[in-house]
Amino acid sequence: MPAPIAIPGLDEFLNDQPFISIQPSNGNSLLLEGDFQFCAEHEGHPQINDTYNLQISIPQEFPRRVPTVSEIGGRIPRVNDFHVNGNGTLCLGSRIRLMARLQAEPTVHGFSKTCIVPYLYAMSLKLTHGQDFIFGELRHGIDGELDDYKELLGLKRNNQVVPALLCLLKKKRLANKMPCPCGCKKRLGKCDFNVAVRKFRNVLPKAWLREVVTGKR
Ligand SMILES: [Zn+2]
């Protein structure tokens, strides 16, 4: 188990969540478990105070890798409609969205605020008010991920996504010489699309991008 002190934002998170504690773990991740409390609201929807019994696994490579979260209290039905993955972890969003949020605030506290709370807020609205998942139906599987990358990068077709990710993996000077993934038939350096590439090049960790491109996790 890594020394807890090495994990950014852990103290702040544990201060905010007095009923969550560090659990013994024999793997390479830090295990946090207990009642996760939050209070949140979103325009046009009621304020919600709620609690879920969660298990949060913080990987050793955090924040270059996204934590996984499971609900162990049995409140969330383990079916696709409720955005729970086959292995019981919560489907908090596509990998690219979670990674972009995490890199914007790369701490446990930030992950909790930008990835866990919005999901649980939408879940509580769904469970207690029958409200459809308010942040849009999260997409599942590879096609869903590709759609998400496409949207975030501002591309039109799924088959442009991998070439765009390959541009992100190259150094700027080399990427600018590659054919632009947007379909403009220019070099990337001559197209406005390089603005999107520049934005994500500094946000998404290279090792992680490589895994996405090769399909290995
Ligand atoms: Zn272009």
PDB file of N, CA and C in Angstrom, residues 76-140:
ATOM      1  N   ILE A  76     -28.024   1.153  -5.153  1.00  0.00           N
ATOM      2  CA  ILE A  76     -28.045   1.348  -6.605  1.00  0.00           C
ATOM      3  C   ILE A  76     -28.194  -0.006  -7.298  1.00  0.00           C
ATOM      4  N   PRO A  77     -29.279  -0.191  -8.055  1.00  0.00           N
ATOM      5  CA  PRO A  77     -29.457  -1.463  -8.767  1.00  0.00           C
ATOM      6  C   PRO A  77     -28.294  -1.690  -9.726  1.00  0.00           C
ATOM      7  N   ARG A  78     -27.804  -2.928  -9.751  1.00  0.00           N
ATOM      8  CA  ARG A  78     -26.617  -3.204 -10.580  1.00  0.00           C
ATOM      9  C   ARG A  78     -27.007  -3.552 -12.018  1.00  0.00           C
ATOM     10  N   VAL A  79     -27.603  -2.605 -12.665  1.00  0.00           N
ATOM     11  CA  VAL A  79     -27.977  -2.811 -14.071  1.00  0.00           C
ATOM     12  C   VAL A  79     -27.545  -1.585 -14.870  1.00  0.00           C
ATOM     13  N   ASN A  80     -27.435  -1.785 -16.168  1.00  0.00           N
ATOM     14  CA  ASN A  80     -26.972  -0.731 -17.071  1.00  0.00           C
ATOM     15  C   ASN A  80     -27.735   0.580 -16.929  1.00  0.00           C
ATOM     16  N   ASP A  81     -29.059   0.475 -16.741  1.00  0.00           N
ATOM     17  CA  ASP A  81     -29.883   1.681 -16.630  1.00  0.00           C
ATOM     18  C   ASP A  81     -29.408   2.595 -15.513  1.00  0.00           C
ATOM     19  N   PHE A  82     -28.762   2.021 -14.522  1.00  0.00           N
ATOM     20  CA  PHE A  82     -28.295   2.819 -13.394  1.00  0.00           C
ATOM     21  C   PHE A  82     -26.794   3.069 -13.461  1.00  0.00           C
ATOM     22  N   HIS A  83     -26.231   2.826 -14.615  1.00  0.00           N
ATOM     23  CA  HIS A  83     -24.830   3.154 -14.838  1.00  0.00           C
ATOM     24  C   HIS A  83     -23.880   2.482 -13.860  1.00  0.00           C
ATOM     25  N   VAL A  84     -24.059   1.172 -13.754  1.00  0.00           N
ATOM     26  CA  VAL A  84     -23.121   0.368 -12.987  1.00  0.00           C
ATOM     27  C   VAL A  84     -22.468  -0.593 -13.980  1.00  0.00           C
ATOM     28  N   ASN A  85     -21.148  -0.687 -13.944  1.00  0.00           N
ATOM     29  CA  ASN A  85     -20.433  -1.579 -14.851  1.00  0.00           C
ATOM     30  C   ASN A  85     -20.631  -3.039 -14.450  1.00  0.00           C
ATOM     31  N   GLY A  86     -20.303  -3.941 -15.343  1.00  0.00           N
ATOM     32  CA  GLY A  86     -20.459  -5.368 -15.093  1.00  0.00           C
ATOM     33  C   GLY A  86     -19.724  -5.836 -13.839  1.00  0.00           C
ATOM     34  N   ASN A  87     -18.590  -5.194 -13.519  1.00  0.00           N
ATOM     35  CA  ASN A  87     -17.811  -5.628 -12.355  1.00  0.00           C
ATOM     36  C   ASN A  87     -18.259  -4.936 -11.060  1.00  0.00           C
ATOM     37  N   GLY A  88     -19.387  -4.225 -11.115  1.00  0.00           N
ATOM     38  CA  GLY A  88     -19.924  -3.606  -9.914  1.00  0.00           C
ATOM     39  C   GLY A  88     -19.431  -2.180  -9.649  1.00  0.00           C
ATOM     40  N   THR A  89     -18.446  -1.717 -10.451  1.00  0.00           N
ATOM     41  CA  THR A  89     -17.995  -0.340 -10.253  1.00  0.00           C
ATOM     42  C   THR A  89     -18.998   0.618 -10.897  1.00  0.00           C
ATOM     43  N   LEU A  90     -19.075   1.811 -10.353  1.00  0.00           N
ATOM     44  CA  LEU A  90     -20.012   2.800 -10.890  1.00  0.00           C
ATOM     45  C   LEU A  90     -19.469   3.367 -12.199  1.00  0.00           C
ATOM     46  N   CYS A  91     -20.372   3.538 -13.156  1.00  0.00           N
ATOM     47  CA  CYS A  91     -19.965   4.098 -14.441  1.00  0.00           C
ATOM     48  C   CYS A  91     -20.084   5.617 -14.349  1.00  0.00           C
ATOM     49  N   LEU A  92     -19.031   6.242 -13.833  1.00  0.00           N
ATOM     50  CA  LEU A  92     -19.077   7.681 -13.536  1.00  0.00           C
ATOM     51  C   LEU A  92     -19.015   8.537 -14.784  1.00  0.00           C
ATOM     52  N   GLY A  93     -18.616   7.947 -15.899  1.00  0.00           N
ATOM     53  CA  GLY A  93     -18.502   8.696 -17.147  1.00  0.00           C
ATOM     54  C   GLY A  93     -17.486   8.005 -18.029  1.00  0.00           C
ATOM     55  N   SER A  94     -17.333   8.482 -19.248  1.00  0.00           N
ATOM     56  CA  SER A  94     -16.359   7.843 -20.130  1.00  0.00           C
ATOM     57  C   SER A  94     -14.954   8.164 -19.637  1.00  0.00           C
ATOM     58  N   ARG A  95     -13.989   7.336 -20.033  1.00  0.00           N
ATOM     59  CA  ARG A  95     -12.629   7.527 -19.526  1.00  0.00           C
ATOM     60  C   ARG A  95     -12.058   8.886 -19.881  1.00  0.00           C
ATOM     61  N   ILE A  96     -12.364   9.347 -21.103  1.00  0.00           N
ATOM     62  CA  ILE A  96     -11.779  10.637 -21.494  1.00  0.00           C
ATOM     63  C   ILE A  96     -12.373  11.779 -20.671  1.00  0.00           C
ATOM     64  N   ARG A  97     -13.672  11.717 -20.389  1.00  0.00           N
ATOM     65  CA  ARG A  97     -14.274  12.791 -19.598  1.00  0.00           C
ATOM     66  C   ARG A  97     -13.742  12.780 -18.175  1.00  0.00           C
ATOM     67  N   LEU A  98     -13.674  11.588 -17.593  1.00  0.00           N
ATOM     68  CA  LEU A  98     -13.178  11.500 -16.218  1.00  0.00           C
ATOM     69  C   LEU A  98     -11.729  11.969 -16.143  1.00  0.00           C
ATOM     70  N   MET A  99     -10.932  11.549 -17.138  1.00  0.00           N
ATOM     71  CA  MET A  99      -9.522  11.934 -17.124  1.00  0.00           C
ATOM     72  C   MET A  99      -9.371  13.441 -17.307  1.00  0.00           C
ATOM     73  N   ALA A 100     -10.169  14.041 -18.183  1.00  0.00           N
ATOM     74  CA  ALA A 100     -10.092  15.489 -18.385  1.00  0.00           C
ATOM     75  C   ALA A 100     -10.469  16.226 -17.102  1.00  0.00           C
ATOM     76  N   ARG A 101     -11.505  15.751 -16.405  1.00  0.00           N
ATOM     77  CA  ARG A 101     -11.898  16.398 -15.140  1.00  0.00           C
ATOM     78  C   ARG A 101     -10.824  16.213 -14.080  1.00  0.00           C
ATOM     79  N   LEU A 102     -10.298  15.002 -14.019  1.00  0.00           N
ATOM     80  CA  LEU A 102      -9.289  14.707 -13.003  1.00  0.00           C
ATOM     81  C   LEU A 102      -8.021  15.543 -13.232  1.00  0.00           C
ATOM     82  N   GLN A 103      -7.621  15.690 -14.506  1.00  0.00           N
ATOM     83  CA  GLN A 103      -6.406  16.455 -14.765  1.00  0.00           C
ATOM     84  C   GLN A 103      -6.612  17.948 -14.513  1.00  0.00           C
ATOM     85  N   ALA A 104      -7.886  18.394 -14.574  1.00  0.00           N
ATOM     86  CA  ALA A 104      -8.172  19.802 -14.261  1.00  0.00           C
ATOM     87  C   ALA A 104      -8.047  20.050 -12.757  1.00  0.00           C
ATOM     88  N   GLU A 105      -8.312  19.024 -11.959  1.00  0.00           N
ATOM     89  CA  GLU A 105      -8.192  19.130 -10.499  1.00  0.00           C
ATOM     90  C   GLU A 105      -7.656  17.813  -9.961  1.00  0.00           C
ATOM     91  N   PRO A 106      -6.335  17.613 -10.080  1.00  0.00           N
ATOM     92  CA  PRO A 106      -5.757  16.275  -9.853  1.00  0.00           C
ATOM     93  C   PRO A 106      -5.540  15.905  -8.386  1.00  0.00           C
ATOM     94  N   THR A 107      -6.616  15.929  -7.611  1.00  0.00           N
ATOM     95  CA  THR A 107      -6.541  15.531  -6.203  1.00  0.00           C
ATOM     96  C   THR A 107      -7.724  14.613  -5.890  1.00  0.00           C
ATOM     97  N   VAL A 108      -7.655  13.893  -4.763  1.00  0.00           N
ATOM     98  CA  VAL A 108      -8.770  13.029  -4.368  1.00  0.00           C
ATOM     99  C   VAL A 108     -10.006  13.891  -4.104  1.00  0.00           C
ATOM    100  N   HIS A 109      -9.767  15.020  -3.463  1.00  0.00           N
ATOM    101  CA  HIS A 109     -10.853  15.953  -3.191  1.00  0.00           C
ATOM    102  C   HIS A 109     -11.503  16.413  -4.513  1.00  0.00           C
ATOM    103  N   GLY A 110     -10.670  16.743  -5.491  1.00  0.00           N
ATOM    104  CA  GLY A 110     -11.170  17.179  -6.801  1.00  0.00           C
ATOM    105  C   GLY A 110     -11.936  16.076  -7.505  1.00  0.00           C
ATOM    106  N   PHE A 111     -11.427  14.852  -7.444  1.00  0.00           N
ATOM    107  CA  PHE A 111     -12.105  13.715  -8.061  1.00  0.00           C
ATOM    108  C   PHE A 111     -13.484  13.526  -7.425  1.00  0.00           C
ATOM    109  N   SER A 112     -13.516  13.630  -6.101  1.00  0.00           N
ATOM    110  CA  SER A 112     -14.772  13.475  -5.381  1.00  0.00           C
ATOM    111  C   SER A 112     -15.795  14.518  -5.842  1.00  0.00           C
ATOM    112  N   LYS A 113     -15.323  15.751  -5.939  1.00  0.00           N
ATOM    113  CA  LYS A 113     -16.214  16.876  -6.270  1.00  0.00           C
ATOM    114  C   LYS A 113     -16.670  16.846  -7.730  1.00  0.00           C
ATOM    115  N   THR A 114     -15.774  16.523  -8.653  1.00  0.00           N
ATOM    116  CA  THR A 114     -16.124  16.657 -10.070  1.00  0.00           C
ATOM    117  C   THR A 114     -16.575  15.344 -10.714  1.00  0.00           C
ATOM    118  N   CYS A 115     -16.279  14.209 -10.079  1.00  0.00           N
ATOM    119  CA  CYS A 115     -16.663  12.928 -10.696  1.00  0.00           C
ATOM    120  C   CYS A 115     -17.674  12.144  -9.859  1.00  0.00           C
ATOM    121  N   ILE A 116     -17.486  12.100  -8.531  1.00  0.00           N
ATOM    122  CA  ILE A 116     -18.391  11.270  -7.715  1.00  0.00           C
ATOM    123  C   ILE A 116     -19.698  12.008  -7.406  1.00  0.00           C
ATOM    124  N   VAL A 117     -19.575  13.256  -6.918  1.00  0.00           N
ATOM    125  CA  VAL A 117     -20.786  13.971  -6.491  1.00  0.00           C
ATOM    126  C   VAL A 117     -21.808  14.157  -7.625  1.00  0.00           C
ATOM    127  N   PRO A 118     -21.401  14.591  -8.835  1.00  0.00           N
ATOM    128  CA  PRO A 118     -22.408  14.753  -9.898  1.00  0.00           C
ATOM    129  C   PRO A 118     -23.139  13.446 -10.218  1.00  0.00           C
ATOM    130  N   TYR A 119     -22.403  12.348 -10.204  1.00  0.00           N
ATOM    131  CA  TYR A 119     -23.023  11.045 -10.468  1.00  0.00           C
ATOM    132  C   TYR A 119     -24.046  10.716  -9.383  1.00  0.00           C
ATOM    133  N   LEU A 120     -23.639  10.850  -8.101  1.00  0.00           N
ATOM    134  CA  LEU A 120     -24.541  10.487  -7.005  1.00  0.00           C
ATOM    135  C   LEU A 120     -25.737  11.425  -6.933  1.00  0.00           C
ATOM    136  N   TYR A 121     -25.511  12.684  -7.275  1.00  0.00           N
ATOM    137  CA  TYR A 121     -26.622  13.640  -7.296  1.00  0.00           C
ATOM    138  C   TYR A 121     -27.668  13.195  -8.315  1.00  0.00           C
ATOM    139  N   ALA A 122     -27.214  12.867  -9.529  1.00  0.00           N
ATOM    140  CA  ALA A 122     -28.126  12.399 -10.574  1.00  0.00           C
ATOM    141  C   ALA A 122     -28.782  11.083 -10.156  1.00  0.00           C
ATOM    142  N   MET A 123     -28.012  10.239  -9.455  1.00  0.00           N
ATOM    143  CA  MET A 123     -28.545   8.957  -8.994  1.00  0.00           C
ATOM    144  C   MET A 123     -29.653   9.159  -7.972  1.00  0.00           C
ATOM    145  N   SER A 124     -29.438  10.070  -7.024  1.00  0.00           N
ATOM    146  CA  SER A 124     -30.457  10.325  -6.000  1.00  0.00           C
ATOM    147  C   SER A 124     -31.724  10.877  -6.631  1.00  0.00           C
ATOM    148  N   LEU A 125     -31.561  11.768  -7.623  1.00  0.00           N
ATOM    149  CA  LEU A 125     -32.742  12.303  -8.310  1.00  0.00           C
ATOM    150  C   LEU A 125     -33.505  11.167  -8.980  1.00  0.00           C
ATOM    151  N   LYS A 126     -32.762  10.238  -9.545  1.00  0.00           N
ATOM    152  CA  LYS A 126     -33.390   9.123 -10.240  1.00  0.00           C
ATOM    153  C   LYS A 126     -34.067   8.179  -9.243  1.00  0.00           C
ATOM    154  N   LEU A 127     -33.371   7.864  -8.139  1.00  0.00           N
ATOM    155  CA  LEU A 127     -33.905   6.908  -7.171  1.00  0.00           C
ATOM    156  C   LEU A 127     -35.078   7.474  -6.374  1.00  0.00           C
ATOM    157  N   THR A 128     -35.001   8.738  -5.996  1.00  0.00           N
ATOM    158  CA  THR A 128     -36.025   9.270  -5.102  1.00  0.00           C
ATOM    159  C   THR A 128     -37.101  10.086  -5.813  1.00  0.00           C
ATOM    160  N   HIS A 129     -36.769  10.640  -6.982  1.00  0.00           N
ATOM    161  CA  HIS A 129     -37.758  11.459  -7.690  1.00  0.00           C
ATOM    162  C   HIS A 129     -38.139  10.856  -9.040  1.00  0.00           C
ATOM    163  N   GLY A 130     -37.575   9.717  -9.370  1.00  0.00           N
ATOM    164  CA  GLY A 130     -37.870   9.099 -10.658  1.00  0.00           C
ATOM    165  C   GLY A 130     -37.393   9.922 -11.846  1.00  0.00           C
ATOM    166  N   GLN A 131     -36.512  10.880 -11.556  1.00  0.00           N
ATOM    167  CA  GLN A 131     -35.993  11.774 -12.592  1.00  0.00           C
ATOM    168  C   GLN A 131     -34.973  11.039 -13.472  1.00  0.00           C
ATOM    169  N   ASP A 132     -35.110  11.183 -14.793  1.00  0.00           N
ATOM    170  CA  ASP A 132     -34.105  10.592 -15.682  1.00  0.00           C
ATOM    171  C   ASP A 132     -32.728  11.136 -15.345  1.00  0.00           C
ATOM    172  N   PHE A 133     -31.704  10.359 -15.616  1.00  0.00           N
ATOM    173  CA  PHE A 133     -30.329  10.774 -15.332  1.00  0.00           C
ATOM    174  C   PHE A 133     -30.061  12.156 -15.940  1.00  0.00           C
ATOM    175  N   ILE A 134     -29.854  13.178 -15.094  1.00  0.00           N
ATOM    176  CA  ILE A 134     -29.914  14.548 -15.608  1.00  0.00           C
ATOM    177  C   ILE A 134     -28.694  14.980 -16.412  1.00  0.00           C
ATOM    178  N   PHE A 135     -27.587  14.293 -16.276  1.00  0.00           N
ATOM    179  CA  PHE A 135     -26.435  14.761 -17.044  1.00  0.00           C
ATOM    180  C   PHE A 135     -26.341  14.036 -18.371  1.00  0.00           C
ATOM    181  N   GLY A 136     -27.510  13.618 -18.858  1.00  0.00           N
ATOM    182  CA  GLY A 136     -27.533  12.927 -20.137  1.00  0.00           C
ATOM    183  C   GLY A 136     -27.208  11.473 -19.916  1.00  0.00           C
ATOM    184  N   GLU A 137     -27.732  10.638 -20.741  1.00  0.00           N
ATOM    185  CA  GLU A 137     -27.422   9.227 -20.604  1.00  0.00           C
ATOM    186  C   GLU A 137     -25.937   9.030 -20.898  1.00  0.00           C
ATOM    187  N   LEU A 138     -25.233   8.455 -19.951  1.00  0.00           N
ATOM    188  CA  LEU A 138     -23.827   8.161 -20.187  1.00  0.00           C
ATOM    189  C   LEU A 138     -23.772   7.043 -21.207  1.00  0.00           C
ATOM    190  N   ARG A 139     -22.780   7.076 -22.031  1.00  0.00           N
ATOM    191  CA  ARG A 139     -22.713   6.050 -23.061  1.00  0.00           C
ATOM    192  C   ARG A 139     -21.854   4.887 -22.599  1.00  0.00           C
ATOM    193  N   HIS A 140     -22.223   3.736 -23.098  1.00  0.00           N
ATOM    194  CA  HIS A 140     -21.513   2.536 -22.675  1.00  0.00           C
ATOM    195  C   HIS A 140     -20.675   1.961 -23.792  1.00  0.00           C
TER     196      HIS A 140
END
